[in-house]
């Protein structure tokens, strides 16, 4: 059955362009248009689309406010379109905070090497996101507040919470991740392996911003190892995302820079459009951040590239986790890590926005555990003997 899409944008040119691209795929059907956020809220209720593409900046009611209203009255998977500016990045993260699932730049040439690749990416995202179903109850929540840090708490907070209010919603089958701090008996019953680690590495794509925030906000300031974060994201967005996480977390979070010396309790986010590798041994390990013009590697940053370098620099002393995302980036790098004796975990299907990258890890027999997003942070801390 075709994924039914509502296209929302105040530009008639962009509405037409998106519609033409989507309907090139026989598995997608555009069932309606809206020219502002207010009309989007009304048509979401009338047409009941499988997913919505939404502009951020619109008259009458902006995209962020429209997302909030739709998620409160008729939860529907939403893909945001945003400008590649700092303000655009901030607005996009606010939209994710309100409940949107993912985003793309409005300039398609900014997301792929050529127009054909950009078209395929948009179609794939729409199908993957549109085939998910949101829960019949959507959790409106308060942000996690660090118990030690005095950092501010404005956040991608809809799903990162400790108190919730249940709102009756239409019947949907997919249980969206609602990652409060874990109280799972499964985690409590899991024993630490006793293995010694020197690095935590996490790779993700679609759905990653919320997933990363969910995990990192639960880690203590004295986390004993450096953390490498590889999130598929445009270059204009990674500085804002790192700053946002740093304001929420007890650990330090920064966008990685050339020559950074790896420190415990610090997370290094790979810059968009570049690769991040670990170099050196022992106390002299540093990061190499560089432009990659190779046609062979599609993702920049690439989970495979970072994981492969970690395998060389740390051998088996790595805990690597692959979270929600399209495609199979991370599988080859995880295989290299596994060969050195590293530990590999994957997010489970139920809590993923897109079960692509974790599925690739699981199907290859590389992951020793499949974890719900809400359990990952507690499981990390138990495994590394922290908290």
mmCIF file of C-alpha atoms in Angstrom:
data_model
loop_
_atom_site.group_PDB
_atom_site.id
_atom_site.type_symbol
_atom_site.label_atom_id
_atom_site.label_comp_id
_atom_site.label_asym_id
_atom_site.label_seq_id
_atom_site.Cartn_x
_atom_site.Cartn_y
_atom_site.Cartn_z
ATOM 1 C CA UNK A 1 0.000 0.000 0.000
ATOM 2 C CA UNK A 2 1.323 3.448 -0.937
ATOM 3 C CA UNK A 3 2.424 5.861 1.797
ATOM 4 C CA UNK A 4 -0.066 8.738 1.841
ATOM 5 C CA UNK A 5 1.592 12.147 2.215
ATOM 6 C CA UNK A 6 0.384 15.649 3.100
ATOM 7 C CA UNK A 7 2.787 18.303 1.721
ATOM 8 C CA UNK A 8 2.894 21.548 3.729
ATOM 9 C CA UNK A 9 4.711 24.683 2.490
ATOM 10 C CA UNK A 10 3.747 28.293 1.793
ATOM 11 C CA UNK A 11 5.692 28.221 -1.498
ATOM 12 C CA UNK A 12 3.652 26.885 -4.421
ATOM 13 C CA UNK A 13 6.905 26.135 -6.263
ATOM 14 C CA UNK A 14 8.245 23.991 -3.401
ATOM 15 C CA UNK A 15 4.923 22.200 -2.895
ATOM 16 C CA UNK A 16 4.890 21.292 -6.581
ATOM 17 C CA UNK A 17 8.539 20.240 -6.594
ATOM 18 C CA UNK A 18 8.166 17.980 -3.563
ATOM 19 C CA UNK A 19 4.965 16.469 -4.940
ATOM 20 C CA UNK A 20 6.554 15.715 -8.325
ATOM 21 C CA UNK A 21 9.554 14.051 -6.692
ATOM 22 C CA UNK A 22 7.484 11.931 -4.337
ATOM 23 C CA UNK A 23 5.022 10.744 -6.966
ATOM 24 C CA UNK A 24 7.845 9.439 -9.146
ATOM 25 C CA UNK A 25 7.794 6.569 -6.641
ATOM 26 C CA UNK A 26 4.780 4.283 -7.045
ATOM 27 C CA UNK A 27 4.881 3.514 -3.317
ATOM 28 C CA UNK A 28 4.103 7.154 -2.433
ATOM 29 C CA UNK A 29 0.839 9.042 -2.942
ATOM 30 C CA UNK A 30 0.456 12.776 -2.272
ATOM 31 C CA UNK A 31 -3.106 13.154 -0.977
ATOM 32 C CA UNK A 32 -3.179 16.855 -0.174
ATOM 33 C CA UNK A 33 -1.468 20.212 0.305
ATOM 34 C CA UNK A 34 -1.473 22.913 2.966
ATOM 35 C CA UNK A 35 -0.127 26.455 2.606
ATOM 36 C CA UNK A 36 0.366 27.270 6.295
ATOM 37 C CA UNK A 37 0.539 25.596 9.687
ATOM 38 C CA UNK A 38 -3.111 26.173 10.560
ATOM 39 C CA UNK A 39 -4.268 24.498 7.364
ATOM 40 C CA UNK A 40 -1.813 21.661 8.048
ATOM 41 C CA UNK A 41 -3.412 20.970 11.432
ATOM 42 C CA UNK A 42 -6.887 20.916 9.854
ATOM 43 C CA UNK A 43 -5.919 18.714 6.905
ATOM 44 C CA UNK A 44 -3.984 16.287 9.131
ATOM 45 C CA UNK A 45 -7.259 15.636 10.940
ATOM 46 C CA UNK A 46 -9.370 15.519 7.761
ATOM 47 C CA UNK A 47 -7.117 13.441 5.495
ATOM 48 C CA UNK A 48 -5.318 11.255 8.075
ATOM 49 C CA UNK A 49 -2.080 10.989 6.043
ATOM 50 C CA UNK A 50 0.567 8.386 6.853
ATOM 51 C CA UNK A 51 3.141 11.183 7.070
ATOM 52 C CA UNK A 52 3.567 14.933 6.581
ATOM 53 C CA UNK A 53 6.354 17.001 5.028
ATOM 54 C CA UNK A 54 6.442 20.368 6.799
ATOM 55 C CA UNK A 55 8.223 23.669 6.234
ATOM 56 C CA UNK A 56 9.528 25.430 9.349
ATOM 57 C CA UNK A 57 8.795 29.038 8.401
ATOM 58 C CA UNK A 58 5.187 29.723 7.329
ATOM 59 C CA UNK A 59 2.527 32.404 7.826
ATOM 60 C CA UNK A 60 -0.573 32.141 10.074
ATOM 61 C CA UNK A 61 0.960 29.280 12.089
ATOM 62 C CA UNK A 62 4.634 28.310 11.850
ATOM 63 C CA UNK A 63 5.833 24.755 11.367
ATOM 64 C CA UNK A 64 6.958 24.207 14.959
ATOM 65 C CA UNK A 65 3.590 25.292 16.372
ATOM 66 C CA UNK A 66 1.828 23.134 13.784
ATOM 67 C CA UNK A 67 3.882 20.094 14.827
ATOM 68 C CA UNK A 68 2.910 20.662 18.463
ATOM 69 C CA UNK A 69 -0.797 20.876 17.601
ATOM 70 C CA UNK A 70 -0.734 17.836 15.331
ATOM 71 C CA UNK A 71 1.103 15.744 17.920
ATOM 72 C CA UNK A 72 -1.409 16.829 20.563
ATOM 73 C CA UNK A 73 -4.508 16.066 18.493
ATOM 74 C CA UNK A 74 -3.625 13.600 15.716
ATOM 75 C CA UNK A 75 -0.064 12.201 16.041
ATOM 76 C CA UNK A 76 1.458 11.730 12.598
ATOM 77 C CA UNK A 77 5.083 11.133 11.495
ATOM 78 C CA UNK A 78 6.494 14.475 10.282
ATOM 79 C CA UNK A 79 9.561 15.267 8.143
ATOM 80 C CA UNK A 80 10.692 18.886 8.445
ATOM 81 C CA UNK A 81 12.293 20.982 5.708
ATOM 82 C CA UNK A 82 14.699 23.620 6.944
ATOM 83 C CA UNK A 83 17.210 26.198 5.746
ATOM 84 C CA UNK A 84 20.896 25.453 6.367
ATOM 85 C CA UNK A 85 21.509 28.349 8.742
ATOM 86 C CA UNK A 86 22.100 28.574 12.469
ATOM 87 C CA UNK A 87 18.562 29.868 12.942
ATOM 88 C CA UNK A 88 17.318 27.075 10.709
ATOM 89 C CA UNK A 89 19.175 24.512 12.812
ATOM 90 C CA UNK A 90 17.738 25.877 16.052
ATOM 91 C CA UNK A 91 14.210 25.837 14.621
ATOM 92 C CA UNK A 92 14.698 22.299 13.349
ATOM 93 C CA UNK A 93 15.767 21.022 16.752
ATOM 94 C CA UNK A 94 12.748 22.797 18.262
ATOM 95 C CA UNK A 95 10.563 20.926 15.760
ATOM 96 C CA UNK A 96 12.160 17.608 16.765
ATOM 97 C CA UNK A 97 11.530 18.618 20.355
ATOM 98 C CA UNK A 98 7.865 19.104 19.467
ATOM 99 C CA UNK A 99 7.613 15.617 17.957
ATOM 100 C CA UNK A 100 8.864 15.700 14.348
ATOM 101 C CA UNK A 101 10.754 12.542 13.375
ATOM 102 C CA UNK A 102 13.450 13.859 11.037
ATOM 103 C CA UNK A 103 14.502 16.732 8.784
ATOM 104 C CA UNK A 104 16.062 17.578 5.431
ATOM 105 C CA UNK A 105 17.488 20.814 3.998
ATOM 106 C CA UNK A 106 15.189 22.672 1.602
ATOM 107 C CA UNK A 107 18.036 22.839 -0.914
ATOM 108 C CA UNK A 108 18.195 19.247 -2.077
ATOM 109 C CA UNK A 109 21.656 19.730 -3.535
ATOM 110 C CA UNK A 110 22.932 20.115 0.034
ATOM 111 C CA UNK A 111 22.054 16.529 0.958
ATOM 112 C CA UNK A 112 23.580 14.520 -1.884
ATOM 113 C CA UNK A 113 26.279 14.570 -4.544
ATOM 114 C CA UNK A 114 23.749 14.800 -7.354
ATOM 115 C CA UNK A 115 20.072 15.393 -7.979
ATOM 116 C CA UNK A 116 19.264 11.724 -8.497
ATOM 117 C CA UNK A 117 20.739 10.755 -5.125
ATOM 118 C CA UNK A 118 18.830 13.593 -3.426
ATOM 119 C CA UNK A 119 15.539 12.411 -4.958
ATOM 120 C CA UNK A 120 16.147 8.834 -3.809
ATOM 121 C CA UNK A 121 17.026 10.027 -0.294
ATOM 122 C CA UNK A 122 13.829 12.059 0.021
ATOM 123 C CA UNK A 123 11.705 9.197 -1.279
ATOM 124 C CA UNK A 124 13.386 6.712 1.063
ATOM 125 C CA UNK A 125 12.925 8.919 4.115
ATOM 126 C CA UNK A 126 9.270 9.499 3.323
ATOM 127 C CA UNK A 127 8.620 5.764 2.931
ATOM 128 C CA UNK A 128 10.583 4.730 6.015
ATOM 129 C CA UNK A 129 9.035 7.379 8.240
ATOM 130 C CA UNK A 130 5.547 7.054 6.743
ATOM 131 C CA UNK A 131 5.403 3.331 7.440
ATOM 132 C CA UNK A 132 5.829 3.893 11.146
ATOM 133 C CA UNK A 133 2.758 4.367 13.324
ATOM 134 C CA UNK A 134 2.685 6.609 16.360
ATOM 135 C CA UNK A 135 1.127 5.503 19.666
ATOM 136 C CA UNK A 136 -2.475 6.131 20.547
ATOM 137 C CA UNK A 137 -1.119 8.246 23.420
ATOM 138 C CA UNK A 138 1.559 10.874 22.930
ATOM 139 C CA UNK A 139 3.598 11.793 25.982
ATOM 140 C CA UNK A 140 3.814 15.500 26.637
ATOM 141 C CA UNK A 141 6.680 15.756 29.052
ATOM 142 C CA UNK A 142 9.053 17.864 31.072
ATOM 143 C CA UNK A 143 12.801 17.907 30.294
ATOM 144 C CA UNK A 144 15.359 15.843 32.106
ATOM 145 C CA UNK A 145 17.294 18.105 34.448
ATOM 146 C CA UNK A 146 20.880 17.183 35.267
ATOM 147 C CA UNK A 147 21.098 16.385 38.964
ATOM 148 C CA UNK A 148 24.611 17.780 39.361
ATOM 149 C CA UNK A 149 25.145 20.218 36.541
ATOM 150 C CA UNK A 150 23.716 23.736 36.530
ATOM 151 C CA UNK A 151 23.469 23.758 32.728
ATOM 152 C CA UNK A 152 20.166 24.940 31.199
ATOM 153 C CA UNK A 153 17.528 22.353 30.325
ATOM 154 C CA UNK A 154 15.746 23.586 27.161
ATOM 155 C CA UNK A 155 15.852 20.572 24.916
ATOM 156 C CA UNK A 156 14.629 17.989 22.487
ATOM 157 C CA UNK A 157 12.530 17.050 25.474
ATOM 158 C CA UNK A 158 9.258 15.547 24.363
ATOM 159 C CA UNK A 159 10.660 12.041 24.738
ATOM 160 C CA UNK A 160 13.486 12.697 27.243
ATOM 161 C CA UNK A 161 11.470 12.945 30.420
ATOM 162 C CA UNK A 162 10.716 11.698 33.895
ATOM 163 C CA UNK A 163 7.121 12.893 34.237
ATOM 164 C CA UNK A 164 4.399 12.606 31.623
ATOM 165 C CA UNK A 165 0.783 13.477 30.940
ATOM 166 C CA UNK A 166 -1.203 11.001 28.880
ATOM 167 C CA UNK A 167 -3.479 12.414 26.169
ATOM 168 C CA UNK A 168 -6.038 10.260 24.330
ATOM 169 C CA UNK A 169 -5.113 9.929 20.670
ATOM 170 C CA UNK A 170 -6.325 7.999 17.607
ATOM 171 C CA UNK A 171 -5.448 4.317 17.548
ATOM 172 C CA UNK A 172 -1.921 3.815 16.185
ATOM 173 C CA UNK A 173 0.195 0.691 16.519
ATOM 174 C CA UNK A 174 3.785 1.908 16.532
ATOM 175 C CA UNK A 175 5.044 2.664 20.044
ATOM 176 C CA UNK A 176 7.196 5.727 19.625
ATOM 177 C CA UNK A 177 10.235 5.778 21.871
ATOM 178 C CA UNK A 178 9.397 7.589 25.102
ATOM 179 C CA UNK A 179 12.780 7.445 26.788
ATOM 180 C CA UNK A 180 12.411 8.308 30.449
ATOM 181 C CA UNK A 181 15.222 7.108 32.678
ATOM 182 C CA UNK A 182 15.080 3.336 32.593
ATOM 183 C CA UNK A 183 13.500 1.346 35.386
ATOM 184 C CA UNK A 184 13.483 -1.833 33.320
ATOM 185 C CA UNK A 185 13.890 -5.055 35.261
ATOM 186 C CA UNK A 186 15.720 -6.379 32.196
ATOM 187 C CA UNK A 187 18.509 -3.848 32.691
ATOM 188 C CA UNK A 188 18.552 -4.379 36.441
ATOM 189 C CA UNK A 189 19.004 -8.114 35.909
ATOM 190 C CA UNK A 190 21.802 -7.760 33.353
ATOM 191 C CA UNK A 191 25.271 -8.346 34.698
ATOM 192 C CA UNK A 192 28.266 -6.324 33.586
ATOM 193 C CA UNK A 193 30.619 -8.403 31.474
ATOM 194 C CA UNK A 194 33.630 -7.340 33.508
ATOM 195 C CA UNK A 195 35.370 -6.215 30.339
ATOM 196 C CA UNK A 196 37.603 -3.142 30.531
ATOM 197 C CA UNK A 197 36.889 -0.255 28.165
ATOM 198 C CA UNK A 198 38.648 2.904 27.066
ATOM 199 C CA UNK A 199 36.117 4.326 24.593
ATOM 200 C CA UNK A 200 32.369 4.569 23.947
ATOM 201 C CA UNK A 201 31.396 5.103 20.283
ATOM 202 C CA UNK A 202 27.833 5.695 19.057
ATOM 203 C CA UNK A 203 26.656 5.872 15.428
ATOM 204 C CA UNK A 204 23.204 6.914 14.229
ATOM 205 C CA UNK A 205 21.197 8.633 11.493
ATOM 206 C CA UNK A 206 17.408 9.127 11.151
ATOM 207 C CA UNK A 207 15.960 9.624 14.628
ATOM 208 C CA UNK A 208 19.435 10.096 16.069
ATOM 209 C CA UNK A 209 19.156 13.593 17.582
ATOM 210 C CA UNK A 210 16.431 12.518 20.005
ATOM 211 C CA UNK A 211 18.093 9.148 20.639
ATOM 212 C CA UNK A 212 21.471 10.711 21.435
ATOM 213 C CA UNK A 213 19.924 13.261 23.759
ATOM 214 C CA UNK A 214 18.014 10.520 25.538
ATOM 215 C CA UNK A 215 21.205 8.607 26.273
ATOM 216 C CA UNK A 216 23.675 11.412 26.910
ATOM 217 C CA UNK A 217 21.491 13.346 29.357
ATOM 218 C CA UNK A 218 21.546 10.326 31.661
ATOM 219 C CA UNK A 219 25.332 9.965 31.799
ATOM 220 C CA UNK A 220 27.127 11.474 34.828
ATOM 221 C CA UNK A 221 29.780 14.177 34.646
ATOM 222 C CA UNK A 222 32.404 11.681 35.845
ATOM 223 C CA UNK A 223 31.786 9.245 32.989
ATOM 224 C CA UNK A 224 35.128 7.409 32.815
ATOM 225 C CA UNK A 225 35.756 7.339 29.057
ATOM 226 C CA UNK A 226 35.732 9.628 26.014
ATOM 227 C CA UNK A 227 32.683 9.291 23.735
ATOM 228 C CA UNK A 228 32.627 9.535 19.947
ATOM 229 C CA UNK A 229 29.313 10.523 18.323
ATOM 230 C CA UNK A 230 28.689 9.990 14.609
ATOM 231 C CA UNK A 231 25.349 11.458 13.504
ATOM 232 C CA UNK A 232 24.449 11.901 9.832
ATOM 233 C CA UNK A 233 23.731 15.634 9.758
ATOM 234 C CA UNK A 234 24.487 18.666 7.530
ATOM 235 C CA UNK A 235 27.572 20.727 8.353
ATOM 236 C CA UNK A 236 25.483 23.778 9.268
ATOM 237 C CA UNK A 237 23.643 21.814 11.962
ATOM 238 C CA UNK A 238 26.352 19.993 13.927
ATOM 239 C CA UNK A 239 27.702 23.059 15.811
ATOM 240 C CA UNK A 240 24.200 23.929 17.033
ATOM 241 C CA UNK A 241 23.467 20.315 17.929
ATOM 242 C CA UNK A 242 26.693 19.960 19.919
ATOM 243 C CA UNK A 243 25.991 23.221 21.759
ATOM 244 C CA UNK A 244 22.447 22.118 22.508
ATOM 245 C CA UNK A 245 23.591 18.788 23.936
ATOM 246 C CA UNK A 246 26.321 20.482 25.956
ATOM 247 C CA UNK A 247 23.703 22.688 27.589
ATOM 248 C CA UNK A 248 21.628 19.667 28.571
ATOM 249 C CA UNK A 249 24.194 17.097 29.680
ATOM 250 C CA UNK A 250 26.348 16.654 32.735
ATOM 251 C CA UNK A 251 29.139 15.412 30.483
ATOM 252 C CA UNK A 252 30.814 17.900 28.151
ATOM 253 C CA UNK A 253 29.727 17.757 24.495
ATOM 254 C CA UNK A 254 31.601 19.535 21.695
ATOM 255 C CA UNK A 255 31.872 19.441 17.932
ATOM 256 C CA UNK A 256 35.104 17.599 17.189
ATOM 257 C CA UNK A 257 38.070 19.598 15.935
ATOM 258 C CA UNK A 258 41.346 18.585 14.349
ATOM 259 C CA UNK A 259 43.848 17.597 17.044
ATOM 260 C CA UNK A 260 41.377 17.247 19.927
ATOM 261 C CA UNK A 261 42.950 15.114 22.660
ATOM 262 C CA UNK A 262 40.422 12.562 23.874
ATOM 263 C CA UNK A 263 39.339 13.142 27.459
ATOM 264 C CA UNK A 264 37.051 11.119 29.752
ATOM 265 C CA UNK A 265 33.614 12.572 30.343
ATOM 266 C CA UNK A 266 33.662 14.399 26.990
ATOM 267 C CA UNK A 267 31.621 13.549 23.900
ATOM 268 C CA UNK A 268 32.985 14.563 20.490
ATOM 269 C CA UNK A 269 30.404 15.042 17.726
ATOM 270 C CA UNK A 270 31.698 14.420 14.196
ATOM 271 C CA UNK A 271 31.287 17.597 12.087
ATOM 272 C CA UNK A 272 28.825 17.377 9.217
ATOM 273 C CA UNK A 273 30.419 16.975 5.801
ATOM 274 C CA UNK A 274 33.709 15.676 7.239
ATOM 275 C CA UNK A 275 35.196 12.474 8.597
ATOM 276 C CA UNK A 276 36.398 11.879 12.143
ATOM 277 C CA UNK A 277 39.127 9.366 12.955
ATOM 278 C CA UNK A 278 41.127 8.437 16.052
ATOM 279 C CA UNK A 279 44.899 8.561 15.753
ATOM 280 C CA UNK A 280 47.733 7.578 18.078
ATOM 281 C CA UNK A 281 48.002 5.178 20.996
ATOM 282 C CA UNK A 282 47.835 5.361 24.776
ATOM 283 C CA UNK A 283 47.553 8.802 26.348
ATOM 284 C CA UNK A 284 48.402 10.445 23.026
ATOM 285 C CA UNK A 285 45.204 9.584 21.181
ATOM 286 C CA UNK A 286 43.810 12.531 19.231
ATOM 287 C CA UNK A 287 41.160 13.167 16.614
ATOM 288 C CA UNK A 288 41.782 13.695 12.946
ATOM 289 C CA UNK A 289 38.971 15.705 11.310
ATOM 290 C CA UNK A 290 39.214 16.133 7.552
ATOM 291 C CA UNK A 291 37.413 16.757 4.277
ATOM 292 C CA UNK A 292 36.734 13.541 2.400
ATOM 293 C CA UNK A 293 36.296 13.803 -1.361
ATOM 294 C CA UNK A 294 36.112 10.066 -1.933
ATOM 295 C CA UNK A 295 33.220 8.929 -4.117
ATOM 296 C CA UNK A 296 33.429 5.527 -2.455
ATOM 297 C CA UNK A 297 32.100 6.714 0.909
ATOM 298 C CA UNK A 298 28.537 8.031 0.817
ATOM 299 C CA UNK A 299 28.234 9.324 4.369
ATOM 300 C CA UNK A 300 30.158 12.289 5.726
ATOM 301 C CA UNK A 301 30.546 11.727 8.596
ATOM 302 C CA UNK A 302 30.630 7.955 8.274
ATOM 303 C CA UNK A 303 30.145 5.562 11.184
ATOM 304 C CA UNK A 304 32.253 2.993 9.342
ATOM 305 C CA UNK A 305 35.225 5.377 9.079
ATOM 306 C CA UNK A 306 35.205 6.312 12.766
ATOM 307 C CA UNK A 307 34.581 2.762 13.992
ATOM 308 C CA UNK A 308 37.419 1.429 11.806
ATOM 309 C CA UNK A 309 39.854 3.982 13.227
ATOM 310 C CA UNK A 310 38.733 3.135 16.773
ATOM 311 C CA UNK A 311 39.448 -0.530 16.084
ATOM 312 C CA UNK A 312 43.017 0.361 15.151
ATOM 313 C CA UNK A 313 43.614 2.830 17.995
ATOM 314 C CA UNK A 314 41.852 1.011 20.847
ATOM 315 C CA UNK A 315 41.758 -2.609 19.648
ATOM 316 C CA UNK A 316 39.096 -4.420 21.683
ATOM 317 C CA UNK A 317 38.689 -1.810 24.427
ATOM 318 C CA UNK A 318 35.635 -0.224 22.760
ATOM 319 C CA UNK A 319 31.930 -0.321 23.521
ATOM 320 C CA UNK A 320 30.215 0.567 20.213
ATOM 321 C CA UNK A 321 26.480 1.147 19.821
ATOM 322 C CA UNK A 322 24.484 1.549 16.602
ATOM 323 C CA UNK A 323 21.202 3.427 16.961
ATOM 324 C CA UNK A 324 18.227 4.206 14.711
ATOM 325 C CA UNK A 325 18.960 5.148 11.103
ATOM 326 C CA UNK A 326 18.527 4.351 7.410
ATOM 327 C CA UNK A 327 20.955 2.191 5.515
ATOM 328 C CA UNK A 328 23.825 0.068 6.802
ATOM 329 C CA UNK A 329 26.517 2.590 7.771
ATOM 330 C CA UNK A 330 28.435 1.174 10.732
ATOM 331 C CA UNK A 331 28.211 -2.477 9.760
ATOM 332 C CA UNK A 332 31.677 -2.724 8.207
ATOM 333 C CA UNK A 333 33.282 -0.676 10.971
ATOM 334 C CA UNK A 334 31.509 -2.762 13.619
ATOM 335 C CA UNK A 335 32.823 -5.904 11.969
ATOM 336 C CA UNK A 336 36.382 -4.557 12.287
ATOM 337 C CA UNK A 337 35.765 -3.679 15.928
ATOM 338 C CA UNK A 338 34.322 -7.125 16.608
ATOM 339 C CA UNK A 339 37.403 -8.775 15.147
ATOM 340 C CA UNK A 340 39.548 -6.982 17.755
ATOM 341 C CA UNK A 341 37.299 -8.128 20.615
ATOM 342 C CA UNK A 342 35.198 -4.970 21.022
ATOM 343 C CA UNK A 343 31.607 -5.101 22.300
ATOM 344 C CA UNK A 344 28.830 -4.160 19.843
ATOM 345 C CA UNK A 345 25.220 -3.342 20.785
ATOM 346 C CA UNK A 346 22.280 -2.316 18.599
ATOM 347 C CA UNK A 347 19.026 -0.505 19.299
ATOM 348 C CA UNK A 348 15.956 -2.729 19.089
ATOM 349 C CA UNK A 349 13.425 -2.449 16.274
ATOM 350 C CA UNK A 350 10.491 -1.297 18.395
ATOM 351 C CA UNK A 351 12.186 1.857 19.691
ATOM 352 C CA UNK A 352 13.828 2.850 16.369
ATOM 353 C CA UNK A 353 12.446 5.526 14.070
ATOM 354 C CA UNK A 354 14.055 3.539 11.217
ATOM 355 C CA UNK A 355 15.384 0.041 11.882
ATOM 356 C CA UNK A 356 18.020 0.099 9.153
ATOM 357 C CA UNK A 357 21.476 0.537 10.645
ATOM 358 C CA UNK A 358 20.781 -1.555 13.775
ATOM 359 C CA UNK A 359 19.171 -4.264 11.658
ATOM 360 C CA UNK A 360 22.278 -4.434 9.476
ATOM 361 C CA UNK A 361 24.376 -4.964 12.612
ATOM 362 C CA UNK A 362 22.020 -7.604 14.007
ATOM 363 C CA UNK A 363 21.640 -9.499 10.719
ATOM 364 C CA UNK A 364 25.426 -9.649 10.355
ATOM 365 C CA UNK A 365 25.650 -11.317 13.779
ATOM 366 C CA UNK A 366 27.778 -8.490 15.187
ATOM 367 C CA UNK A 367 25.682 -7.282 18.117
ATOM 368 C CA UNK A 368 25.659 -9.098 21.431
ATOM 369 C CA UNK A 369 22.644 -7.157 22.746
ATOM 370 C CA UNK A 370 19.543 -5.504 21.274
ATOM 371 C CA UNK A 371 18.329 -2.731 23.565
ATOM 372 C CA UNK A 372 15.309 -0.465 23.850
ATOM 373 C CA UNK A 373 16.360 3.175 23.627
ATOM 374 C CA UNK A 374 15.080 3.831 27.144
ATOM 375 C CA UNK A 375 17.435 1.147 28.497
ATOM 376 C CA UNK A 376 20.649 2.095 26.706
ATOM 377 C CA UNK A 377 22.053 4.660 29.177
ATOM 378 C CA UNK A 378 21.464 2.463 32.225
ATOM 379 C CA UNK A 379 22.994 -0.502 30.431
ATOM 380 C CA UNK A 380 26.061 1.552 29.450
ATOM 381 C CA UNK A 381 26.617 2.668 33.032
ATOM 382 C CA UNK A 382 26.256 -0.863 34.385
ATOM 383 C CA UNK A 383 28.664 -2.217 31.769
ATOM 384 C CA UNK A 384 31.411 0.369 32.351
ATOM 385 C CA UNK A 385 30.945 0.422 36.141
ATOM 386 C CA UNK A 386 29.715 3.975 36.344
ATOM 387 C CA UNK A 387 26.803 5.461 38.288
#
